[in-house]
Amino acid sequence: MCNPMINEERQGWNADWVKTYKDEYGYDVEAAKKLLADAGYSASKPLETNLHIIELGQYPGMPDMIESIGNYWRNVGVKVNLVNMDSTQRAALSRQVKFSNDWLIDQTSTAQYTGTFSRFISQKRNPPRGGKSPELDRLFFQVQRELDPAKQDQIWRQIGDWIYKDHSVLNLFWVPVEVTLNQIGRAHV
């Protein structure tokens, strides 16, 4: 998933993430192959996963980007099955917890608070979603109660550091939502 909830426009941004990104998230074919070999995978017994191709209204290049990610994984020895299905079918199968080894690379332009809650905070729902970190839950509910923007920023930084170091999200791109208004008289169309 790409995560615009952590970007330079949001509270808690840590400029060190830019400096450490290559070491933390960089593409290293040989290191990836070694990790797979250490986990018991090989050319005759590859790691296999499913990668869903989705469309995003705010990013028309998304299917191409997803296929590129699949090729990165193939280059290190992962067997990638591209899955193309409509969102209604995907949602129904997801509610029935029918996916067990699937990647859905998506994006949200939602508010930082809402996006963090829906993706990382422990929740009891079907299908299960969110994180499983009591520390992250504690920080999230702490920022929820904090009214001082400076203190919020410090808490968001801790949340962002946790998400960054956990590798549960890849910051692939940041596409801000664009809105166009045409004012006609007193109305906006």
Coordinates of N, CA and C in Angstrom, one line a residue:
M1 N 0.8 -1.2 0.0 CA 0.0 0.0 0.0 C 0.9 1.2 0.0
C2 N 0.5 2.2 -0.7 CA 1.2 3.5 -0.6 C 0.5 4.3 0.5
N3 N 1.3 5.1 1.2 CA 0.8 5.7 2.4 C 1.0 7.2 2.4
P4 N 0.0 8.0 1.9 CA 0.1 9.4 2.0 C -0.1 10.0 3.4
M5 N -0.5 9.1 4.3 CA -0.7 9.5 5.7 C 0.6 9.9 6.3
I6 N 1.7 9.5 5.7 CA 3.1 9.9 6.2 C 3.7 10.6 5.0
N7 N 3.7 11.9 5.0 CA 4.3 12.7 4.0 C 4.7 14.1 4.6
E8 N 5.4 14.9 3.8 CA 6.0 16.1 4.4 C 4.9 17.2 4.6
E9 N 3.7 17.0 4.2 CA 2.6 17.9 4.4 C 1.8 17.6 5.7
R10 N 2.1 16.5 6.3 CA 1.3 16.1 7.5 C 2.1 16.3 8.8
Q11 N 1.3 16.3 9.9 CA 1.9 16.4 11.2 C 2.8 15.2 11.4
G12 N 3.9 15.4 12.2 CA 4.8 14.3 12.5 C 5.8 13.9 11.5
W13 N 5.9 14.7 10.4 CA 6.9 14.3 9.3 C 8.3 14.3 9.9
N14 N 9.0 13.3 9.5 CA 10.4 13.2 10.0 C 11.3 13.2 8.8
A15 N 12.1 14.3 8.6 CA 13.0 14.5 7.4 C 14.0 13.4 7.4
D16 N 14.3 12.7 8.5 CA 15.3 11.6 8.5 C 14.8 10.5 7.6
W17 N 13.5 10.3 7.4 CA 13.0 9.2 6.6 C 13.5 9.3 5.2
V18 N 13.7 10.6 4.7 CA 14.2 10.8 3.3 C 15.7 10.3 3.3
K19 N 16.4 10.6 4.3 CA 17.8 10.3 4.3 C 18.1 8.8 4.4
T20 N 17.2 8.1 5.2 CA 17.4 6.6 5.4 C 16.6 5.8 4.5
Y21 N 15.8 6.4 3.6 CA 14.9 5.6 2.8 C 15.6 4.5 2.0
K22 N 16.7 4.8 1.3 CA 17.3 3.8 0.5 C 17.8 2.6 1.3
D23 N 18.4 2.9 2.5 CA 18.9 1.8 3.3 C 17.7 1.0 3.9
E24 N 16.6 1.7 4.2 CA 15.5 1.0 4.9 C 14.6 0.3 3.9
Y25 N 14.4 0.9 2.7 CA 13.4 0.4 1.8 C 14.0 0.2 0.4
G26 N 15.3 0.4 0.2 CA 15.8 0.3 -1.1 C 15.7 -1.1 -1.8
Y27 N 15.8 -1.1 -3.1 CA 15.7 -2.4 -3.8 C 17.1 -3.0 -4.0
D28 N 17.3 -4.1 -3.3 CA 18.6 -4.8 -3.4 C 18.3 -6.3 -3.8
V29 N 18.5 -6.6 -5.0 CA 18.2 -7.9 -5.6 C 18.9 -9.0 -4.8
E30 N 20.2 -8.8 -4.6 CA 21.0 -9.9 -4.0 C 20.6 -10.1 -2.5
A31 N 20.3 -9.0 -1.8 CA 19.9 -9.1 -0.4 C 18.5 -9.8 -0.3
A32 N 17.6 -9.5 -1.3 CA 16.3 -10.1 -1.3 C 16.4 -11.6 -1.6
K33 N 17.2 -11.9 -2.5 CA 17.4 -13.4 -2.9 C 17.9 -14.1 -1.7
K34 N 18.9 -13.5 -0.9 CA 19.4 -14.2 0.2 C 18.4 -14.4 1.3
L35 N 17.6 -13.3 1.6 CA 16.5 -13.5 2.5 C 15.5 -14.6 2.2
L36 N 15.2 -14.7 0.9 CA 14.3 -15.8 0.4 C 15.0 -17.1 0.6
A37 N 16.3 -17.2 0.3 CA 17.0 -18.5 0.4 C 17.1 -18.9 1.9
D38 N 17.4 -17.9 2.8 CA 17.4 -18.1 4.2 C 16.1 -18.6 4.8
A39 N 15.0 -18.2 4.1 CA 13.7 -18.6 4.5 C 13.2 -20.0 3.9
G40 N 14.1 -20.6 3.1 CA 13.9 -21.9 2.5 C 13.3 -21.9 1.1
Y41 N 13.3 -20.7 0.5 CA 12.7 -20.6 -0.9 C 13.8 -20.7 -1.9
S42 N 13.5 -21.3 -3.1 CA 14.5 -21.4 -4.1 C 13.8 -21.3 -5.5
A43 N 14.5 -21.5 -6.6 CA 13.9 -21.5 -7.9 C 12.9 -22.6 -8.1
S44 N 13.2 -23.8 -7.5 CA 12.3 -24.9 -7.6 C 11.2 -24.9 -6.5
K45 N 11.4 -24.1 -5.5 CA 10.3 -23.9 -4.5 C 10.2 -22.4 -4.2
P46 N 9.6 -21.6 -5.1 CA 9.6 -20.2 -4.9 C 8.5 -19.8 -3.9
L47 N 8.7 -18.6 -3.3 CA 7.6 -17.9 -2.6 C 6.6 -17.5 -3.6
E48 N 5.3 -17.9 -3.4 CA 4.3 -17.5 -4.3 C 3.3 -16.6 -3.6
T49 N 2.8 -15.6 -4.3 CA 1.8 -14.6 -3.8 C 1.0 -14.1 -4.9
N50 N -0.1 -13.5 -4.5 CA -1.1 -12.9 -5.4 C -1.0 -11.4 -5.3
L51 N -1.0 -10.7 -6.4 CA -0.9 -9.2 -6.4 C -2.1 -8.7 -7.2
H52 N -3.0 -8.0 -6.6 CA -4.2 -7.5 -7.2 C -4.0 -6.2 -8.0
I53 N -4.5 -6.2 -9.2 CA -4.4 -5.0 -10.1 C -5.6 -4.2 -9.8
I54 N -5.5 -3.0 -9.4 CA -6.6 -2.1 -9.1 C -6.5 -0.8 -9.9
E55 N -7.6 -0.2 -10.0 CA -7.7 1.2 -10.7 C -7.9 2.2 -9.6
L56 N -7.2 3.3 -9.7 CA -7.4 4.4 -8.8 C -7.8 5.7 -9.6
G57 N -8.9 6.3 -9.3 CA -9.3 7.5 -10.0 C -8.3 8.6 -10.0
Q58 N -7.6 8.8 -8.8 CA -6.6 9.9 -8.7 C -5.2 9.5 -9.2
Y59 N -5.0 8.3 -9.7 CA -3.7 7.9 -10.2 C -3.9 6.9 -11.4
P60 N -4.1 7.4 -12.6 CA -4.4 6.5 -13.7 C -3.3 5.5 -14.0
G61 N -2.1 5.7 -13.6 CA -1.0 4.8 -13.8 C -0.9 3.7 -12.9
M62 N -1.9 3.5 -12.0 CA -1.8 2.5 -10.9 C -1.6 1.1 -11.5
P63 N -2.4 0.6 -12.4 CA -2.2 -0.8 -12.9 C -0.7 -1.0 -13.4
D64 N -0.2 0.0 -14.1 CA 1.2 -0.2 -14.6 C 2.2 -0.2 -13.4
M65 N 2.0 0.6 -12.4 CA 2.8 0.6 -11.3 C 2.8 -0.8 -10.5
I66 N 1.6 -1.3 -10.4 CA 1.4 -2.6 -9.7 C 2.1 -3.7 -10.5
E67 N 2.0 -3.7 -11.8 CA 2.7 -4.7 -12.6 C 4.2 -4.5 -12.5
S68 N 4.7 -3.3 -12.4 CA 6.1 -3.0 -12.2 C 6.6 -3.6 -10.8
I69 N 5.8 -3.4 -9.8 CA 6.1 -4.0 -8.5 C 6.2 -5.5 -8.6
G70 N 5.2 -6.1 -9.3 CA 5.3 -7.6 -9.5 C 6.5 -8.0 -10.2
N71 N 7.0 -7.2 -11.2 CA 8.3 -7.6 -11.8 C 9.5 -7.4 -10.9
Y72 N 9.5 -6.4 -10.1 CA 10.5 -6.3 -9.1 C 10.6 -7.6 -8.2
W73 N 9.4 -8.1 -7.8 CA 9.4 -9.3 -7.0 C 9.8 -10.5 -7.8
R74 N 9.4 -10.6 -9.0 CA 9.8 -11.7 -9.9 C 11.3 -11.8 -10.1
N75 N 11.9 -10.6 -10.2 CA 13.4 -10.5 -10.4 C 14.2 -11.1 -9.2
V76 N 13.6 -11.1 -8.0 CA 14.3 -11.7 -6.9 C 13.9 -13.2 -6.6
G77 N 13.0 -13.7 -7.5 CA 12.6 -15.1 -7.3 C 11.2 -15.4 -6.8
V78 N 10.4 -14.4 -6.6 CA 9.0 -14.6 -6.1 C 8.1 -14.9 -7.3
K79 N 7.3 -15.9 -7.1 CA 6.3 -16.2 -8.1 C 5.1 -15.4 -7.9
V80 N 4.8 -14.4 -8.8 CA 3.7 -13.5 -8.6 C 2.6 -13.8 -9.6
N81 N 1.4 -14.0 -9.0 CA 0.2 -14.2 -9.8 C -0.6 -12.8 -9.8
L82 N -0.8 -12.3 -11.0 CA -1.5 -11.0 -11.0 C -3.0 -11.4 -11.0
V83 N -3.8 -10.7 -10.2 CA -5.2 -11.0 -10.0 C -5.9 -9.7 -10.5
N84 N -6.9 -9.9 -11.4 CA -7.6 -8.8 -11.9 C -9.1 -9.2 -11.7
M85 N -9.8 -8.5 -10.8 CA -11.2 -8.7 -10.6 C -11.9 -7.4 -10.2
D86 N -13.2 -7.3 -10.4 CA -13.8 -6.1 -10.1 C -13.9 -5.9 -8.6
S87 N -14.1 -4.6 -8.2 CA -14.0 -4.3 -6.8 C -15.2 -4.9 -6.0
T88 N -16.3 -5.1 -6.6 CA -17.4 -5.7 -5.9 C -17.1 -7.2 -5.5
Q89 N -16.6 -7.9 -6.5 CA -16.2 -9.3 -6.2 C -15.1 -9.3 -5.1
R90 N -14.1 -8.4 -5.3 CA -13.0 -8.4 -4.3 C -13.5 -8.1 -2.9
A91 N -14.4 -7.2 -2.8 CA -15.0 -6.8 -1.5 C -15.8 -8.0 -0.9
A92 N -16.6 -8.7 -1.7 CA -17.3 -9.8 -1.2 C -16.4 -10.9 -0.7
L93 N -15.4 -11.2 -1.5 CA -14.4 -12.3 -1.0 C -13.6 -11.8 0.2
S94 N -13.3 -10.6 0.3 CA -12.6 -10.1 1.5 C -13.5 -10.2 2.7
R95 N -14.8 -9.9 2.6 CA -15.7 -10.0 3.8 C -15.8 -11.4 4.2
Q96 N -15.7 -12.3 3.3 CA -15.7 -13.8 3.6 C -14.4 -14.3 4.1
V97 N -13.4 -13.5 4.1 CA -12.0 -13.8 4.5 C -11.5 -14.9 3.6
K98 N -11.6 -14.7 2.3 CA -11.2 -15.7 1.3 C -9.8 -15.5 0.8
F99 N -9.2 -14.4 1.2 CA -7.8 -14.1 0.7 C -6.8 -14.5 1.8
S100 N -5.8 -15.2 1.5 CA -4.8 -15.6 2.5 C -3.4 -15.2 2.2
N101 N -3.1 -15.0 0.9 CA -1.8 -14.6 0.5 C -1.8 -13.6 -0.6
D102 N -2.5 -12.5 -0.3 CA -2.8 -11.5 -1.4 C -2.3 -10.2 -1.0
W103 N -1.8 -9.4 -2.0 CA -1.4 -8.1 -1.8 C -2.3 -7.1 -2.6
L104 N -2.8 -6.1 -1.9 CA -3.6 -5.1 -2.6 C -2.9 -3.8 -2.3
I105 N -2.3 -3.3 -3.4 CA -1.6 -2.0 -3.3 C -2.6 -0.9 -3.6
D106 N -2.9 -0.2 -2.5 CA -3.9 0.9 -2.7 C -3.4 2.2 -2.2
Q107 N -4.2 3.1 -2.2 CA -3.9 4.5 -1.7 C -5.1 5.1 -1.1
T108 N -4.9 6.0 -0.2 CA -6.0 6.8 0.3 C -5.5 8.2 0.5
S109 N -6.5 9.1 0.2 CA -6.2 10.5 0.4 C -7.0 11.0 1.5
T110 N -7.4 10.1 2.4 CA -8.2 10.5 3.6 C -7.4 11.3 4.6
A111 N -8.1 11.8 5.5 CA -7.4 12.5 6.6 C -6.4 11.6 7.3
Q112 N -5.4 12.2 7.9 CA -4.3 11.4 8.6 C -4.9 10.6 9.7
Y113 N -5.8 11.1 10.5 CA -6.4 10.4 11.6 C -7.2 9.2 11.1
T114 N -8.1 9.5 10.2 CA -9.0 8.4 9.7 C -8.2 7.3 9.0
G115 N -7.2 7.7 8.2 CA -6.4 6.7 7.5 C -5.6 5.9 8.4
T116 N -5.0 6.5 9.4 CA -4.2 5.7 10.4 C -5.1 4.8 11.1
F117 N -6.3 5.2 11.6 CA -7.2 4.4 12.3 C -7.6 3.2 11.5
S118 N -8.0 3.4 10.2 CA -8.5 2.3 9.4 C -7.4 1.3 9.0
R119 N -6.2 1.7 9.0 CA -5.1 0.8 8.5 C -4.2 0.2 9.5
F120 N -4.1 0.9 10.7 CA -3.1 0.4 11.6 C -3.6 0.1 13.0
I121 N -4.7 0.6 13.4 CA -5.1 0.4 14.8 C -5.9 -0.9 14.9
S122 N -5.7 -1.6 16.0 CA -6.3 -2.9 16.2 C -7.8 -2.7 16.2
Q123 N -8.5 -3.5 15.4 CA -10.0 -3.4 15.3 C -10.6 -4.8 15.3
K124 N -11.7 -4.9 15.9 CA -12.5 -6.2 15.9 C -13.5 -6.1 14.8
R125 N -13.2 -6.6 13.6 CA -14.2 -6.6 12.5 C -13.9 -7.7 11.5
N126 N -14.7 -7.9 10.6 CA -14.6 -9.0 9.7 C -14.6 -8.3 8.3
P127 N -13.5 -8.4 7.5 CA -12.3 -9.2 7.8 C -11.4 -8.3 8.7
P128 N -10.5 -9.0 9.4 CA -9.6 -8.3 10.3 C -8.8 -7.3 9.6
R129 N -8.7 -6.1 10.2 CA -7.9 -5.1 9.5 C -7.2 -4.3 10.6
G130 N -6.2 -3.7 10.3 CA -5.5 -2.9 11.3 C -4.3 -3.6 11.9
G131 N -3.6 -2.9 12.7 CA -2.4 -3.4 13.3 C -2.7 -4.3 14.5
K132 N -1.6 -4.7 15.1 CA -1.7 -5.6 16.3 C -0.7 -5.1 17.3
S133 N -0.5 -3.8 17.4 CA 0.5 -3.2 18.3 C -0.1 -2.4 19.4
P134 N 0.0 -2.9 20.6 CA -0.6 -2.2 21.7 C 0.1 -0.8 21.9
E135 N 1.4 -0.7 21.5 CA 2.1 0.6 21.6 C 1.5 1.6 20.6
L136 N 1.3 1.1 19.4 CA 0.7 2.0 18.4 C -0.7 2.4 18.7
D137 N -1.5 1.5 19.2 CA -2.9 1.8 19.7 C -2.8 2.9 20.8
R138 N -1.9 2.7 21.7 CA -1.8 3.7 22.8 C -1.5 5.1 22.3
L139 N -0.5 5.1 21.3 CA -0.1 6.4 20.8 C -1.3 7.0 20.0
F140 N -2.0 6.2 19.2 CA -3.1 6.7 18.4 C -4.2 7.3 19.3
F141 N -4.6 6.6 20.4 CA -5.6 7.1 21.3 C -5.1 8.3 22.1
Q142 N -3.8 8.4 22.3 CA -3.2 9.6 22.9 C -3.4 10.8 22.0
V143 N -3.0 10.7 20.7 CA -3.1 11.8 19.8 C -4.6 12.2 19.6
Q144 N -5.5 11.3 19.8 CA -6.9 11.5 19.6 C -7.4 12.5 20.7
R145 N -6.8 12.4 21.9 CA -7.2 13.2 23.0 C -6.5 14.6 23.1
E146 N -5.3 14.6 22.4 CA -4.5 15.8 22.6 C -5.0 17.0 21.8
L147 N -5.1 18.2 22.4 CA -5.5 19.4 21.7 C -4.4 20.3 21.3
D148 N -3.3 20.2 21.9 CA -2.2 21.1 21.6 C -1.5 20.6 20.3
P149 N -1.5 21.5 19.2 CA -0.9 21.0 17.9 C 0.6 20.6 18.0
A150 N 1.4 21.3 18.9 CA 2.8 20.9 19.0 C 2.9 19.5 19.6
K151 N 2.1 19.2 20.6 CA 2.1 17.9 21.3 C 1.6 16.8 20.3
Q152 N 0.6 17.2 19.5 CA 0.0 16.3 18.5 C 1.1 15.9 17.5
D153 N 1.9 16.9 17.1 CA 3.0 16.7 16.2 C 4.0 15.7 16.7
Q154 N 4.3 15.8 18.0 CA 5.3 14.9 18.6 C 4.7 13.5 18.6
I155 N 3.4 13.3 18.9 CA 2.8 12.0 19.0 C 2.7 11.4 17.5
W156 N 2.3 12.3 16.6 CA 2.3 11.8 15.2 C 3.7 11.4 14.7
R157 N 4.7 12.0 15.2 CA 6.1 11.6 14.8 C 6.4 10.2 15.3
Q158 N 6.0 10.0 16.6 CA 6.2 8.6 17.1 C 5.4 7.6 16.3
I159 N 4.1 7.9 16.0 CA 3.3 7.0 15.2 C 4.0 6.8 13.8
G160 N 4.4 7.9 13.2 CA 5.1 7.8 11.9 C 6.4 6.9 11.9
D161 N 7.2 7.1 13.0 CA 8.4 6.4 13.1 C 8.1 4.9 13.3
W162 N 7.0 4.6 14.0 CA 6.6 3.2 14.2 C 6.2 2.6 12.8
I163 N 5.4 3.3 12.1 CA 4.9 2.8 10.8 C 6.1 2.6 9.8
Y164 N 7.0 3.6 9.8 CA 8.1 3.6 8.9 C 9.0 2.4 9.2
K165 N 9.3 2.2 10.5 CA 10.2 1.1 10.9 C 9.6 -0.3 10.8
D166 N 8.3 -0.3 10.8 CA 7.6 -1.6 10.8 C 7.5 -2.2 9.3
H167 N 7.7 -1.3 8.4 CA 7.6 -1.7 6.9 C 6.3 -2.2 6.5
S168 N 5.2 -1.8 7.2 CA 3.9 -2.3 6.9 C 3.3 -1.5 5.7
V169 N 4.0 -0.4 5.4 CA 3.5 0.5 4.3 C 4.7 0.9 3.5
L170 N 4.5 1.0 2.2 CA 5.5 1.6 1.3 C 5.1 2.9 0.8
N171 N 5.9 3.9 1.0 CA 5.6 5.3 0.5 C 6.1 5.3 -1.0
L172 N 5.2 4.9 -1.9 CA 5.6 4.9 -3.3 C 5.4 6.2 -4.0
F173 N 4.4 6.9 -3.7 CA 4.1 8.2 -4.3 C 3.1 9.0 -3.4
W174 N 3.1 10.2 -3.7 CA 2.2 11.1 -3.0 C 1.4 11.9 -4.0
V175 N 0.2 11.7 -4.2 CA -0.7 12.4 -5.1 C -1.7 13.2 -4.3
P176 N -1.6 14.5 -4.1 CA -2.6 15.2 -3.4 C -3.9 15.2 -4.1
V177 N -5.0 15.3 -3.4 CA -6.3 15.4 -4.0 C -6.4 16.8 -4.7
E178 N -6.9 16.8 -5.9 CA -7.1 18.1 -6.6 C -8.6 18.3 -6.7
V179 N -9.0 19.5 -6.4 CA -10.4 19.9 -6.5 C -10.5 21.2 -7.3
T180 N -11.4 21.2 -8.2 CA -11.6 22.4 -9.0 C -13.0 22.9 -8.8
L181 N -13.1 24.2 -8.5 CA -14.4 24.8 -8.2 C -14.6 25.9 -9.3
N182 N -15.9 26.0 -9.8 CA -16.2 27.0 -10.7 C -17.3 27.8 -10.0
Q183 N -17.0 29.0 -9.7 CA -17.9 29.9 -9.0 C -18.8 30.6 -10.0
I184 N -20.1 30.4 -9.9 CA -21.1 31.1 -10.7 C -22.0 31.8 -9.7
G185 N -21.8 33.1 -9.7 CA -22.6 33.9 -8.8 C -22.2 33.6 -7.4
R186 N -23.1 33.2 -6.5 CA -22.8 32.8 -5.2 C -22.7 31.3 -5.0
A187 N -23.0 30.5 -6.1 CA -22.9 29.1 -6.0 C -21.6 28.6 -6.5
H188 N -21.2 27.4 -6.0 CA -20.0 26.7 -6.5 C -20.5 25.5 -7.2
V189 N -20.0 25.2 -8.4 CA -20.4 24.1 -9.2 C -19.2 23.1 -9.3

